[in-house]
Amino acid sequence: MTDETNAYDAADTGHVWDDNLRELTNPPPRWWTIAFHASWIFVVIYGILYPMWPTFSGYTKGVIGWTSIGEYKESVAQLEEIRGPFEAKIAQLEPAAILADRELANYTDASVKVLFGDRCAPCHGAGGQGNPGYPVLADDVWLYGGTADKIVESIVNGRQGMMPPHASRFSDQQLDDLATHVAGLADGKEHEAGKVLYTGAGACFACHGMDGKGNQALGAPNLTDRVWRFDGSLEGIRHTIAYGVNAPGVPETRNAVMPAFADQLDETEIKKLAVYVHRLGGGQ
Ligand code: HEC
Ligand code: HEC
């Protein structure tokens, strides 16, 4: 190549290998030279404008005074400017009024999602979809009530439903009858002996209602809706009846404790969470 494109008149360094392999002194291509100079000029200008060179006591600050913390503060200030009016409104309004204002409710959802993820999701699931032993918040079925006020109450004071154990009061056969009766309620299938116990000696009706539809004042769930707080198999239902819920001194009892958040969250946070939870599920 060298031989053909550069006749013997091309300038060289005088070095020759293998008889005819010469080292030429052609300048590099123009684009390369331009790029080379542009890059060091850029570095020098950048170093003048922005913080860059280390010195004995720190670093050069740059003539335009840019700092990354300054840029961060500026974007936070911009964000606060957008948030401010929303936050002020939320502070003044009741949860029900926030829910009625679509824009405010959307803002609330967005701003409290992370808090829900930190404080509530470990038990209730990231989208409020529940976990074994922890109630679903993203449906229309409520133990204590799905109005904004009831949800606030649940968050502020916590909840701890109580159902007495029945294992020592009834025979195995009676527990089976009760469980069969309860399991059939959703399909309108009553079990005669079970029904007698449910509405009589078992006193189940006192909390769950004669019709089995529950009582939100007690957190006693509706037993006719196919939604099960705990294991909803025949065996699981029998277990709940036998050992109760949060029954003191009964190791097999179902545990259901919702901690109180009154001391851990401020009023606005609780309000926002109630709005968020209501919008996940909502209703009564
Ligand atoms: C340690 C687990 C745990 C954490 C954390 C937790 N919960 Fe609960 N939550 C429960 C349990 C258990 C219940 C059901 C209590 C019962 O059955 O009596 C419950 C019940 C509720 C209820 C009532 C549901 C109904 O059907 O009436 C609401 C509302 C609720 N939680 C919201 C929240 C919110 C909001 C947070 C976050 C601030 C939260 N929970 C954090 C365990 C938890
Ligand atoms: C003192 C009130 C009370 C009495 C009496 C009572 N329960 Fe309950 N029961 C509850 C409460 C409260 C819960 C839910 C606890 C929770 O979720 O925190 C519950 C839960 C249940 C569950 C679990 C429901 C689910 O969704 O997993 C079943 C089943 C049940 N009860 C059946 C009965 C039967 C049958 C009787 C009568 C032998 C009875 N209960 C008596 C209060 C009561």
Short mmCIF file of N, CA and C in Angstrom, two decimals, residues 132-214:
data_model
loop_
_atom_site.label_atom_id
_atom_site.label_comp_id
_atom_site.label_asym_id
_atom_site.label_seq_id
_atom_site.Cartn_x
_atom_site.Cartn_y
_atom_site.Cartn_z
N PRO A 132 -52.01 -13.70 53.69
CA PRO A 132 -52.65 -14.67 54.58
C PRO A 132 -52.68 -14.11 56.01
N GLY A 133 -53.87 -14.03 56.59
CA GLY A 133 -54.00 -13.49 57.95
C GLY A 133 -54.18 -11.99 58.02
N TYR A 134 -54.00 -11.30 56.90
CA TYR A 134 -54.16 -9.84 56.89
C TYR A 134 -55.22 -9.46 55.87
N PRO A 135 -56.17 -8.63 56.29
CA PRO A 135 -57.31 -8.40 55.39
C PRO A 135 -56.95 -7.61 54.13
N VAL A 136 -57.68 -7.91 53.08
CA VAL A 136 -57.60 -7.18 51.82
C VAL A 136 -58.18 -5.78 52.05
N LEU A 137 -57.46 -4.76 51.57
CA LEU A 137 -58.01 -3.40 51.67
C LEU A 137 -58.57 -2.96 50.32
N ALA A 138 -58.20 -3.69 49.27
CA ALA A 138 -58.57 -3.28 47.92
C ALA A 138 -59.85 -3.97 47.45
N ASP A 139 -60.80 -4.16 48.34
CA ASP A 139 -62.09 -4.68 47.90
C ASP A 139 -63.20 -3.94 48.66
N ASP A 140 -64.42 -4.34 48.43
CA ASP A 140 -65.53 -3.63 49.05
C ASP A 140 -66.00 -4.31 50.32
N VAL A 141 -65.21 -5.25 50.82
CA VAL A 141 -65.62 -5.99 52.01
C VAL A 141 -64.87 -5.45 53.21
N TRP A 142 -65.61 -4.99 54.20
CA TRP A 142 -64.95 -4.36 55.36
C TRP A 142 -65.34 -5.04 56.65
N LEU A 143 -64.34 -5.24 57.50
CA LEU A 143 -64.62 -5.78 58.83
C LEU A 143 -65.23 -4.68 59.70
N TYR A 144 -64.63 -3.50 59.62
CA TYR A 144 -65.02 -2.41 60.52
C TYR A 144 -65.71 -1.27 59.81
N GLY A 145 -65.71 -1.29 58.49
CA GLY A 145 -66.36 -0.23 57.74
C GLY A 145 -65.41 0.46 56.79
N GLY A 146 -65.89 0.79 55.60
CA GLY A 146 -65.04 1.36 54.56
C GLY A 146 -65.28 2.84 54.31
N THR A 147 -66.02 3.52 55.21
CA THR A 147 -66.14 4.96 55.04
C THR A 147 -64.82 5.58 55.45
N ALA A 148 -64.56 6.79 54.97
CA ALA A 148 -63.29 7.44 55.28
C ALA A 148 -63.12 7.54 56.81
N ASP A 149 -64.20 7.87 57.51
CA ASP A 149 -64.09 8.02 58.96
C ASP A 149 -63.72 6.72 59.66
N LYS A 150 -64.33 5.63 59.21
CA LYS A 150 -64.04 4.32 59.83
C LYS A 150 -62.60 3.91 59.54
N ILE A 151 -62.14 4.23 58.34
CA ILE A 151 -60.76 3.88 57.99
C ILE A 151 -59.78 4.67 58.86
N VAL A 152 -60.09 5.96 59.06
CA VAL A 152 -59.25 6.78 59.95
C VAL A 152 -59.22 6.13 61.33
N GLU A 153 -60.38 5.72 61.81
CA GLU A 153 -60.48 5.08 63.12
C GLU A 153 -59.59 3.83 63.19
N SER A 154 -59.64 3.02 62.13
CA SER A 154 -58.82 1.80 62.10
C SER A 154 -57.33 2.15 62.19
N ILE A 155 -56.93 3.20 61.47
CA ILE A 155 -55.50 3.55 61.44
C ILE A 155 -55.07 4.16 62.78
N VAL A 156 -55.88 5.06 63.30
CA VAL A 156 -55.51 5.79 64.52
C VAL A 156 -55.44 4.85 65.73
N ASN A 157 -56.49 4.06 65.94
CA ASN A 157 -56.58 3.25 67.17
C ASN A 157 -56.12 1.81 66.99
N GLY A 158 -55.92 1.39 65.75
CA GLY A 158 -55.63 -0.01 65.50
C GLY A 158 -56.91 -0.82 65.66
N ARG A 159 -56.81 -2.13 65.38
CA ARG A 159 -57.99 -3.00 65.50
C ARG A 159 -57.54 -4.34 66.03
N GLN A 160 -58.42 -4.96 66.78
CA GLN A 160 -58.11 -6.28 67.30
C GLN A 160 -59.42 -7.00 67.55
N GLY A 161 -59.90 -7.68 66.52
CA GLY A 161 -61.18 -8.39 66.64
C GLY A 161 -61.07 -9.52 67.66
N MET A 162 -62.16 -9.75 68.40
CA MET A 162 -62.14 -10.81 69.42
C MET A 162 -63.25 -11.80 69.14
N MET A 163 -62.88 -13.05 69.04
CA MET A 163 -63.90 -14.09 68.97
C MET A 163 -63.50 -15.18 69.96
N PRO A 164 -64.42 -15.55 70.84
CA PRO A 164 -64.06 -16.55 71.85
C PRO A 164 -63.86 -17.93 71.22
N PRO A 165 -63.02 -18.75 71.85
CA PRO A 165 -62.85 -20.13 71.36
C PRO A 165 -64.04 -20.98 71.79
N HIS A 166 -64.34 -22.02 71.00
CA HIS A 166 -65.49 -22.86 71.35
C HIS A 166 -65.13 -24.32 71.55
N ALA A 167 -63.82 -24.64 71.44
CA ALA A 167 -63.40 -26.04 71.50
C ALA A 167 -63.81 -26.71 72.81
N SER A 168 -63.73 -25.97 73.91
CA SER A 168 -64.01 -26.62 75.19
C SER A 168 -65.51 -26.68 75.48
N ARG A 169 -66.28 -25.94 74.72
CA ARG A 169 -67.71 -25.90 75.01
C ARG A 169 -68.51 -26.89 74.18
N PHE A 170 -67.93 -27.31 73.04
CA PHE A 170 -68.68 -28.18 72.14
C PHE A 170 -67.91 -29.46 71.82
N SER A 171 -68.68 -30.50 71.47
CA SER A 171 -68.05 -31.76 71.07
C SER A 171 -67.51 -31.61 69.65
N ASP A 172 -66.68 -32.57 69.24
CA ASP A 172 -66.13 -32.56 67.89
C ASP A 172 -67.26 -32.53 66.87
N GLN A 173 -68.29 -33.34 67.13
CA GLN A 173 -69.42 -33.40 66.21
C GLN A 173 -70.09 -32.02 66.11
N GLN A 174 -70.25 -31.36 67.23
CA GLN A 174 -70.90 -30.04 67.22
C GLN A 174 -70.07 -29.01 66.45
N LEU A 175 -68.74 -29.10 66.64
CA LEU A 175 -67.85 -28.17 65.90
C LEU A 175 -67.96 -28.43 64.40
N ASP A 176 -68.02 -29.73 64.04
CA ASP A 176 -68.19 -30.08 62.62
C ASP A 176 -69.51 -29.51 62.09
N ASP A 177 -70.56 -29.67 62.86
CA ASP A 177 -71.87 -29.18 62.43
C ASP A 177 -71.85 -27.66 62.22
N LEU A 178 -71.25 -26.96 63.19
CA LEU A 178 -71.16 -25.50 63.08
C LEU A 178 -70.39 -25.10 61.83
N ALA A 179 -69.24 -25.75 61.63
CA ALA A 179 -68.40 -25.42 60.48
C ALA A 179 -69.14 -25.69 59.18
N THR A 180 -69.85 -26.82 59.11
CA THR A 180 -70.58 -27.16 57.89
C THR A 180 -71.68 -26.13 57.64
N HIS A 181 -72.34 -25.74 58.71
CA HIS A 181 -73.40 -24.75 58.57
C HIS A 181 -72.83 -23.42 58.03
N VAL A 182 -71.74 -22.97 58.64
CA VAL A 182 -71.14 -21.69 58.23
C VAL A 182 -70.62 -21.78 56.79
N ALA A 183 -69.97 -22.90 56.46
CA ALA A 183 -69.41 -23.04 55.12
C ALA A 183 -70.51 -23.02 54.05
N GLY A 184 -71.72 -23.45 54.42
CA GLY A 184 -72.80 -23.51 53.44
C GLY A 184 -73.60 -22.22 53.32
N LEU A 185 -73.37 -21.27 54.25
CA LEU A 185 -74.19 -20.05 54.26
C LEU A 185 -74.19 -19.30 52.93
N ALA A 186 -73.02 -19.22 52.30
CA ALA A 186 -72.91 -18.46 51.06
C ALA A 186 -73.80 -19.05 49.96
N ASP A 187 -74.01 -20.37 50.01
CA ASP A 187 -74.85 -21.01 49.00
C ASP A 187 -76.28 -21.22 49.50
N GLY A 188 -76.59 -20.64 50.66
CA GLY A 188 -77.93 -20.80 51.22
C GLY A 188 -78.19 -22.21 51.72
N LYS A 189 -77.10 -22.98 51.91
CA LYS A 189 -77.26 -24.36 52.39
C LYS A 189 -77.13 -24.39 53.91
N GLU A 190 -78.23 -24.59 54.59
CA GLU A 190 -78.16 -24.60 56.05
C GLU A 190 -77.95 -26.03 56.55
N HIS A 191 -77.25 -26.15 57.64
CA HIS A 191 -77.07 -27.46 58.27
C HIS A 191 -77.91 -27.42 59.54
N GLU A 192 -78.84 -28.36 59.62
CA GLU A 192 -79.87 -28.24 60.67
C GLU A 192 -79.27 -28.14 62.07
N ALA A 193 -78.45 -29.15 62.44
CA ALA A 193 -77.88 -29.16 63.79
C ALA A 193 -76.96 -27.95 63.99
N GLY A 194 -76.23 -27.60 62.92
CA GLY A 194 -75.32 -26.46 62.99
C GLY A 194 -76.09 -25.18 63.20
N LYS A 195 -77.21 -25.06 62.52
CA LYS A 195 -78.01 -23.84 62.62
C LYS A 195 -78.56 -23.67 64.04
N VAL A 196 -78.97 -24.80 64.63
CA VAL A 196 -79.49 -24.75 66.00
C VAL A 196 -78.41 -24.21 66.95
N LEU A 197 -77.20 -24.67 66.77
CA LEU A 197 -76.10 -24.19 67.62
C LEU A 197 -75.79 -22.72 67.32
N TYR A 198 -75.79 -22.39 66.00
CA TYR A 198 -75.45 -21.02 65.59
C TYR A 198 -76.42 -20.02 66.21
N THR A 199 -77.69 -20.35 66.17
CA THR A 199 -78.70 -19.40 66.65
C THR A 199 -79.05 -19.65 68.12
N GLY A 200 -78.42 -20.67 68.72
CA GLY A 200 -78.76 -20.98 70.11
C GLY A 200 -77.54 -20.96 71.00
N ALA A 201 -77.14 -22.16 71.44
CA ALA A 201 -76.08 -22.28 72.45
C ALA A 201 -74.75 -21.66 72.03
N GLY A 202 -74.46 -21.63 70.73
CA GLY A 202 -73.19 -21.07 70.26
C GLY A 202 -73.15 -19.56 70.34
N ALA A 203 -74.34 -18.96 70.33
CA ALA A 203 -74.46 -17.49 70.41
C ALA A 203 -73.67 -16.79 69.29
N CYS A 204 -73.44 -17.51 68.22
CA CYS A 204 -72.71 -16.91 67.09
C CYS A 204 -73.47 -15.68 66.59
N PHE A 205 -74.80 -15.80 66.60
CA PHE A 205 -75.65 -14.73 66.07
C PHE A 205 -75.42 -13.41 66.80
N ALA A 206 -75.00 -13.49 68.07
CA ALA A 206 -74.82 -12.26 68.86
C ALA A 206 -73.80 -11.35 68.19
N CYS A 207 -72.81 -11.91 67.55
CA CYS A 207 -71.80 -11.08 66.88
C CYS A 207 -71.97 -11.09 65.36
N HIS A 208 -72.23 -12.27 64.80
CA HIS A 208 -72.29 -12.38 63.34
C HIS A 208 -73.68 -12.12 62.78
N GLY A 209 -74.67 -11.93 63.65
CA GLY A 209 -76.02 -11.64 63.19
C GLY A 209 -76.79 -12.92 62.89
N MET A 210 -78.12 -12.83 63.02
CA MET A 210 -78.99 -13.98 62.75
C MET A 210 -78.81 -14.45 61.31
N ASP A 211 -78.66 -13.50 60.41
CA ASP A 211 -78.52 -13.84 58.99
C ASP A 211 -77.06 -14.12 58.60
N GLY A 212 -76.13 -14.02 59.56
CA GLY A 212 -74.72 -14.29 59.27
C GLY A 212 -74.01 -13.16 58.53
N LYS A 213 -74.68 -11.99 58.44
CA LYS A 213 -74.08 -10.91 57.63
C LYS A 213 -73.06 -10.08 58.41
N GLY A 214 -72.82 -10.42 59.67
CA GLY A 214 -71.76 -9.74 60.42
C GLY A 214 -72.19 -8.48 61.12
#
